[in-house]
Coordinates of C-alpha atoms and ligand atoms in Angstrom, one line a residue:
M1 CA 0.1 0.2 -0.7
G2 CA 1.1 3.3 -0.4
K3 CA 2.0 5.8 2.2
F4 CA -0.5 9.1 1.1
V5 CA -2.7 9.5 3.8
V6 CA -5.5 12.1 4.5
I7 CA -5.8 12.4 8.2
A8 CA -9.1 13.5 9.9
L9 CA -9.1 15.3 13.0
G10 CA -11.7 15.2 15.5
G11 CA -12.0 18.7 17.3
N12 CA -12.5 17.1 20.1
A13 CA -8.7 16.2 20.7
I14 CA -8.0 20.2 20.1
L15 CA -10.2 20.7 22.6
Q16 CA -11.9 17.8 25.0
P17 CA -14.8 18.1 26.3
K18 CA -14.1 19.1 30.2
Q19 CA -11.3 21.3 29.4
K20 CA -11.3 25.2 29.4
G21 CA -11.0 25.8 25.6
T22 CA -7.5 28.6 26.6
A23 CA -5.2 28.6 23.8
D24 CA -2.3 27.4 25.4
T25 CA -4.7 24.4 26.4
Q26 CA -5.5 24.0 22.5
Y27 CA -1.3 24.8 21.6
Q28 CA -1.2 22.0 23.5
N29 CA -3.4 19.4 22.2
I30 CA -2.5 20.2 19.0
Y31 CA 1.1 20.2 19.4
A32 CA 0.7 16.0 21.1
T33 CA -0.8 15.8 17.8
C34 CA 1.6 17.2 15.6
E35 CA 4.3 14.9 17.9
H36 CA 2.1 11.8 16.4
I37 CA 2.5 12.9 13.1
A38 CA 6.1 13.7 13.1
T39 CA 6.3 10.1 13.7
L40 CA 4.1 9.5 10.8
L41 CA 7.0 11.3 8.5
K42 CA 10.0 9.5 9.9
S43 CA 8.0 6.5 8.9
G44 CA 7.5 7.6 5.5
Y45 CA 4.4 8.5 5.7
K46 CA 2.9 11.5 3.7
V47 CA 0.1 13.8 5.4
L48 CA -2.4 16.1 4.5
L49 CA -4.3 17.1 7.7
T50 CA -7.7 18.2 7.8
H51 CA -9.3 19.1 11.3
G52 CA -13.0 19.4 12.6
N53 CA -14.3 22.7 14.8
G54 CA -17.1 21.7 16.3
P55 CA -15.9 23.3 20.1
Q56 CA -14.0 26.3 18.5
V57 CA -16.7 27.2 15.7
G58 CA -19.6 26.9 18.6
N59 CA -17.6 29.0 21.0
I60 CA -16.2 31.6 18.6
L61 CA -21.0 31.8 18.1
L62 CA -21.0 32.0 21.7
Q63 CA -18.8 35.8 21.6
Q64 CA -20.4 37.4 18.6
D65 CA -24.1 36.3 20.8
E66 CA -22.5 37.6 24.0
A67 CA -20.9 40.5 22.4
K68 CA -23.7 41.2 20.3
D69 CA -24.5 44.5 21.5
V70 CA -21.4 46.3 21.4
V71 CA -19.7 44.6 18.1
S72 CA -21.3 43.7 14.9
P73 CA -22.1 39.7 15.6
M74 CA -20.1 37.2 12.5
P75 CA -22.5 34.9 10.7
L76 CA -21.6 31.4 10.9
D77 CA -20.1 30.9 8.2
V78 CA -17.4 33.6 8.9
C79 CA -17.0 32.2 12.3
G80 CA -15.8 28.9 10.3
S81 CA -13.2 30.5 8.8
M82 CA -11.9 32.5 12.1
S83 CA -11.5 28.4 13.2
Q84 CA -9.9 27.3 10.1
G85 CA -7.8 30.2 10.8
F86 CA -6.9 29.9 14.5
I87 CA -6.2 26.7 15.0
G88 CA -4.2 26.4 11.2
Y89 CA -2.3 28.6 13.2
M90 CA -1.5 26.4 16.0
F91 CA -0.9 23.5 14.2
Q92 CA 1.9 25.6 11.9
R93 CA 3.6 27.1 14.7
A94 CA 3.4 23.4 16.4
M95 CA 4.0 21.6 14.1
R96 CA 7.4 23.6 12.9
N97 CA 8.2 23.5 17.0
V98 CA 8.3 19.7 16.4
L99 CA 9.8 19.7 13.3
K100 CA 13.2 21.7 14.8
K101 CA 12.8 19.3 18.2
N102 CA 13.8 16.2 15.4
N103 CA 15.8 18.0 13.0
M104 CA 13.4 18.1 10.6
D105 CA 12.4 20.5 7.9
K106 CA 9.8 20.9 6.1
E107 CA 6.9 23.9 4.8
V108 CA 3.6 23.8 6.5
T109 CA 0.5 25.3 4.9
T110 CA -2.3 26.4 6.5
L111 CA -5.5 27.2 3.6
V112 CA -8.7 28.8 4.0
T113 CA -10.7 26.3 2.3
Q114 CA -14.2 26.6 0.9
V115 CA -16.6 24.0 0.1
K116 CA -19.3 24.0 -1.8
V117 CA -23.0 22.6 -0.5
D118 CA -26.1 22.5 -1.9
K119 CA -28.9 25.5 -0.7
N120 CA -31.6 23.3 -1.0
D121 CA -29.9 20.5 1.0
P122 CA -32.7 18.8 3.5
A123 CA -29.5 19.2 6.2
F124 CA -30.7 23.4 6.4
E125 CA -34.2 22.0 8.3
N126 CA -33.1 19.5 10.2
P127 CA -30.0 20.1 12.7
T128 CA -27.5 17.8 13.4
K129 CA -24.2 19.2 14.2
P130 CA -23.2 19.6 17.8
I131 CA -21.0 22.5 17.8
G132 CA -19.5 24.6 21.5
P133 CA -19.8 23.6 24.8
F134 CA -21.9 20.9 26.5
Y135 CA -24.8 21.9 29.2
T136 CA -27.1 19.9 31.7
E137 CA -30.4 18.9 30.4
D138 CA -32.2 22.2 32.3
E139 CA -29.4 24.5 30.7
A140 CA -30.2 23.1 27.0
K141 CA -34.3 23.7 27.8
E142 CA -33.2 27.5 28.6
L143 CA -31.8 28.0 25.6
M144 CA -34.7 26.0 23.7
T145 CA -36.6 29.3 24.4
K146 CA -33.6 31.2 22.8
G147 CA -34.6 29.3 19.6
Y148 CA -31.5 27.0 19.9
D149 CA -31.7 23.4 18.4
M150 CA -30.0 21.6 21.3
I151 CA -29.5 17.7 21.3
E152 CA -27.9 15.2 23.8
D153 CA -24.8 14.3 22.7
S154 CA -23.8 10.6 22.7
G155 CA -24.2 10.3 26.8
R156 CA -21.5 13.6 27.7
G157 CA -24.2 15.9 27.8
W158 CA -26.6 18.2 26.0
R159 CA -24.9 20.9 23.0
R160 CA -26.2 23.3 20.1
V161 CA -26.3 22.0 16.7
V162 CA -26.6 23.5 13.1
P163 CA -27.5 22.3 10.0
S164 CA -24.6 20.2 8.6
P165 CA -25.2 20.4 4.8
N166 CA -23.3 17.8 2.3
P167 CA -20.0 18.7 1.1
I168 CA -19.8 18.7 -2.9
G169 CA -16.4 19.8 -3.8
V170 CA -13.6 21.8 -2.4
M171 CA -13.3 25.6 -4.0
E172 CA -9.4 25.0 -3.5
E173 CA -8.1 22.1 -4.4
K174 CA -6.1 22.9 -6.9
S175 CA -4.0 24.5 -4.7
I176 CA -4.0 22.2 -2.5
L177 CA -2.3 19.8 -4.9
Q178 CA -0.2 22.2 -5.9
L179 CA 0.9 22.5 -2.6
I180 CA 1.4 18.8 -1.8
E181 CA 3.8 18.7 -5.5
N182 CA 5.3 20.9 -3.3
D183 CA 6.6 19.1 -0.6
N184 CA 3.9 21.1 1.9
L185 CA 2.6 19.6 5.1
V186 CA -0.8 21.0 3.8
I187 CA -3.9 21.7 6.6
A188 CA -7.0 22.1 4.4
S189 CA -10.5 22.1 4.7
G190 CA -10.9 22.9 8.5
G191 CA -14.1 22.3 10.0
G192 CA -15.3 20.6 7.2
G193 CA -14.5 23.9 5.3
I194 CA -16.3 27.0 4.6
P195 CA -19.6 26.3 3.9
V196 CA -20.4 28.0 0.2
V197 CA -23.6 28.7 -2.4
E198 CA -22.8 28.7 -6.0
G199 CA -25.0 30.7 -8.1
E200 CA -24.4 33.9 -10.5
T201 CA -21.9 34.6 -7.3
L202 CA -20.3 32.6 -4.6
E203 CA -22.4 33.5 -1.1
G204 CA -21.1 31.4 2.3
I205 CA -24.3 30.0 4.3
E206 CA -24.9 29.2 8.0
A207 CA -23.8 26.1 8.6
V208 CA -20.9 23.3 9.9
I209 CA -19.8 20.6 7.5
D210 CA -19.4 17.2 8.7
K211 CA -15.2 16.9 8.4
D212 CA -15.6 13.4 8.0
L213 CA -17.4 13.9 5.0
A214 CA -15.5 16.6 3.5
G215 CA -12.2 15.0 4.3
Q216 CA -13.0 12.0 2.7
K217 CA -14.2 14.0 -0.7
L218 CA -10.9 15.5 -0.1
A219 CA -9.3 12.2 0.5
M220 CA -10.5 10.8 -3.1
D221 CA -10.0 14.4 -4.6
V222 CA -6.1 14.3 -4.0
K223 CA -5.9 10.2 -4.5
A224 CA -5.0 9.5 -1.1
D225 CA -3.4 5.9 -0.4
S226 CA -5.7 5.9 2.8
F227 CA -8.2 7.8 4.4
V228 CA -7.4 8.0 8.4
I229 CA -10.2 9.3 11.0
L230 CA -9.1 10.1 14.4
T231 CA -11.2 11.0 17.0
D232 CA -11.3 10.0 20.9
V233 CA -12.2 6.4 20.8
D234 CA -9.6 3.7 20.0
Y235 CA -12.4 2.3 17.9
V236 CA -16.2 1.9 16.4
F237 CA -18.3 0.1 18.9
I238 CA -21.8 -1.7 18.3
N239 CA -23.8 -1.9 21.2
Y240 CA -22.0 1.6 22.0
N241 CA -22.3 3.0 25.8
T242 CA -24.5 -0.4 26.3
P243 CA -23.5 -3.3 29.0
Q244 CA -23.5 -5.6 25.1
Q245 CA -21.0 -3.0 23.4
E246 CA -18.6 -4.6 21.4
K247 CA -15.6 -3.3 19.5
L248 CA -14.9 -3.2 15.6
G249 CA -11.4 -4.3 14.4
K250 CA -11.1 -5.4 10.3
I251 CA -14.4 -5.3 8.7
T252 CA -15.6 -5.0 5.2
V253 CA -17.4 -2.5 4.0
A254 CA -21.3 -4.6 3.3
E255 CA -20.6 -6.1 7.1
I256 CA -20.6 -2.7 8.3
E257 CA -22.8 -1.1 6.2
K258 CA -25.2 -3.6 7.6
L259 CA -24.5 -2.3 11.4
V260 CA -25.2 1.1 10.3
E261 CA -28.8 -0.2 8.5
E262 CA -29.3 -1.7 12.7
G263 CA -28.7 2.1 13.6
H264 CA -25.5 1.6 15.5
F265 CA -23.9 5.2 14.9
K266 CA -25.6 8.1 15.7
A267 CA -26.1 11.2 13.5
G268 CA -23.3 13.8 14.7
S269 CA -20.9 11.9 16.3
M270 CA -20.2 8.0 14.8
G271 CA -22.6 8.2 11.9
P272 CA -20.9 10.3 10.0
K273 CA -17.2 9.1 10.2
V274 CA -18.5 5.6 9.1
E275 CA -20.1 7.2 6.4
A276 CA -17.6 8.7 5.2
A277 CA -15.6 6.0 5.7
I278 CA -17.4 3.2 3.5
K279 CA -17.7 6.0 0.8
F280 CA -13.7 6.2 0.9
A281 CA -13.7 2.4 1.1
K282 CA -15.7 1.9 -1.6
A283 CA -14.8 4.4 -4.3
T284 CA -11.3 3.8 -4.0
G285 CA -11.2 0.6 -3.3
Q286 CA -8.1 1.1 -0.9
P287 CA -9.0 0.9 3.0
A288 CA -10.9 3.8 5.3
I289 CA -9.6 3.6 9.1
I290 CA -11.0 4.8 12.6
A291 CA -9.1 4.9 15.1
S292 CA -7.2 7.0 18.3
L293 CA -5.0 9.8 18.0
N294 CA -2.4 7.7 19.9
S295 CA -2.6 4.5 18.3
V296 CA -2.2 6.1 14.2
L297 CA 0.8 4.0 13.4
D298 CA -0.9 1.3 15.0
A299 CA -3.9 1.7 12.9
L300 CA -2.0 2.2 9.7
E301 CA -0.4 -1.0 9.6
H302 CA -4.1 -2.4 10.5
K303 CA -3.1 -3.9 14.0
S304 CA -4.9 -1.3 16.1
G305 CA -8.6 0.6 15.6
T306 CA -11.6 0.1 13.3
I307 CA -10.2 -0.7 9.6
I308 CA -13.0 -0.6 6.5
V309 CA -11.6 -2.3 3.8
P310 CA -13.9 -3.1 0.4
E311 CA -14.5 -6.5 0.8
Ligands
ADP401 N1 -20.8 3.6 18.1 C1 -20.2 4.1 18.4 N2 -19.3 3.7 18.4 C2 -17.8 4.5 19.2 N3 -18.3 6.2 19.3 C3 -19.3 6.2 19.7 C4 -20.2 5.7 19.1 N4 -21.4 6.3 19.0 C5 -21.4 7.2 19.2 N5 -19.5 7.7 19.9 C6 -19.4 8.5 20.1 O1 -18.1 9.2 18.9 C7 -17.5 10.7 19.9 C8 -16.8 10.7 18.9 O2 -17.4 11.5 17.6 P1 -17.8 12.7 17.6 O3 -17.6 13.6 19.1 O4 -17.6 14.1 16.2 O5 -15.1 13.0 17.5 P2 -14.6 14.4 17.3 O6 -14.9 15.2 17.1 O7 -13.1 13.5 17.2 O8 -14.9 14.3 15.7 C9 -17.2 9.4 20.8 O9 -16.2 9.9 21.6 C10 -18.1 8.7 21.2 O10 -18.3 9.1 22.7
CP402 N1 -16.8 20.2 11.0 C1 -16.8 18.9 11.8 O1 -16.8 18.1 11.4 O2 -16.0 19.4 13.1 P1 -15.3 18.3 14.6 O3 -15.1 16.8 14.1 O4 -15.5 18.5 15.5 O5 -17.2 17.7 15.2

């Protein structure tokens, strides 16, 4: 198997549910991630990185709401671009520091990336993407009276949800390919990309694209040898969070599709990851992996994680 991998890193790897979102905390988490990426580079892998922004974009949106009487609030697409910029900056700084420590040298570049969506996507009528902090049920009920859509997020607490339309195409695909050709470690399509709608003009639209689905499109566009989704669990489980919970190791597309039909994977968390992995494996004949950041090298060697193979 070739060694060009697209890695989709969960927003939780950058800011965990119980952590305060200080700049320092997020930088430290990103630095730890970059140490894993350096290990991959040393092992001969070529990496294109995309990342989530659920916690960050939700926090930025909250800041807009809180300060709305003194500063004009920015819409959600602009908040998405802010999250791409700040997370990309932290990756560029941390990655350069890690490379220097390891006596390695490489250009690290973040590209502000727009991703096309359909303005008639049914997702606009049914918000599913959890963003921002976690709330108690009482707090969530209070926020619902203000017009927020809220859901319970995988047993971890309540969160605001926003529409998450399907990614159709990456606007900056050519620039990404040029940067990769020039041996850059590229960070692109952060937070699933900034959602834009193409009519006579290109317009931003208020939503948060799922970074796993956008990452899968990106991985196919750049013809990656494998697509790796890194999150905070070591495996995909069936009967998750129940006494019957069971981890999934190597599994074929047909087998996991059956489990999807049985309803094992929730919208807004494991559902889109499994969907993205299936799409990649089916379309390319290459494996897609869902694993934890700490086991990324083992996962690429198929020794850990959930490995979805075409057959
Ligand atoms: N079937 C499942 N198997 C494993 N984890 C699951 C499952 N269903 C829901 N989850 C939850 O999905 C979470 C990962 O999704 P998400 O929070 O969107 O991650 P990230 O921000 O890393 O992309 C896990 O922390 C876990 O709580
Ligand atoms: N945009 C996105 O999918 O972010 P998370 O991975 O943080 O949910």
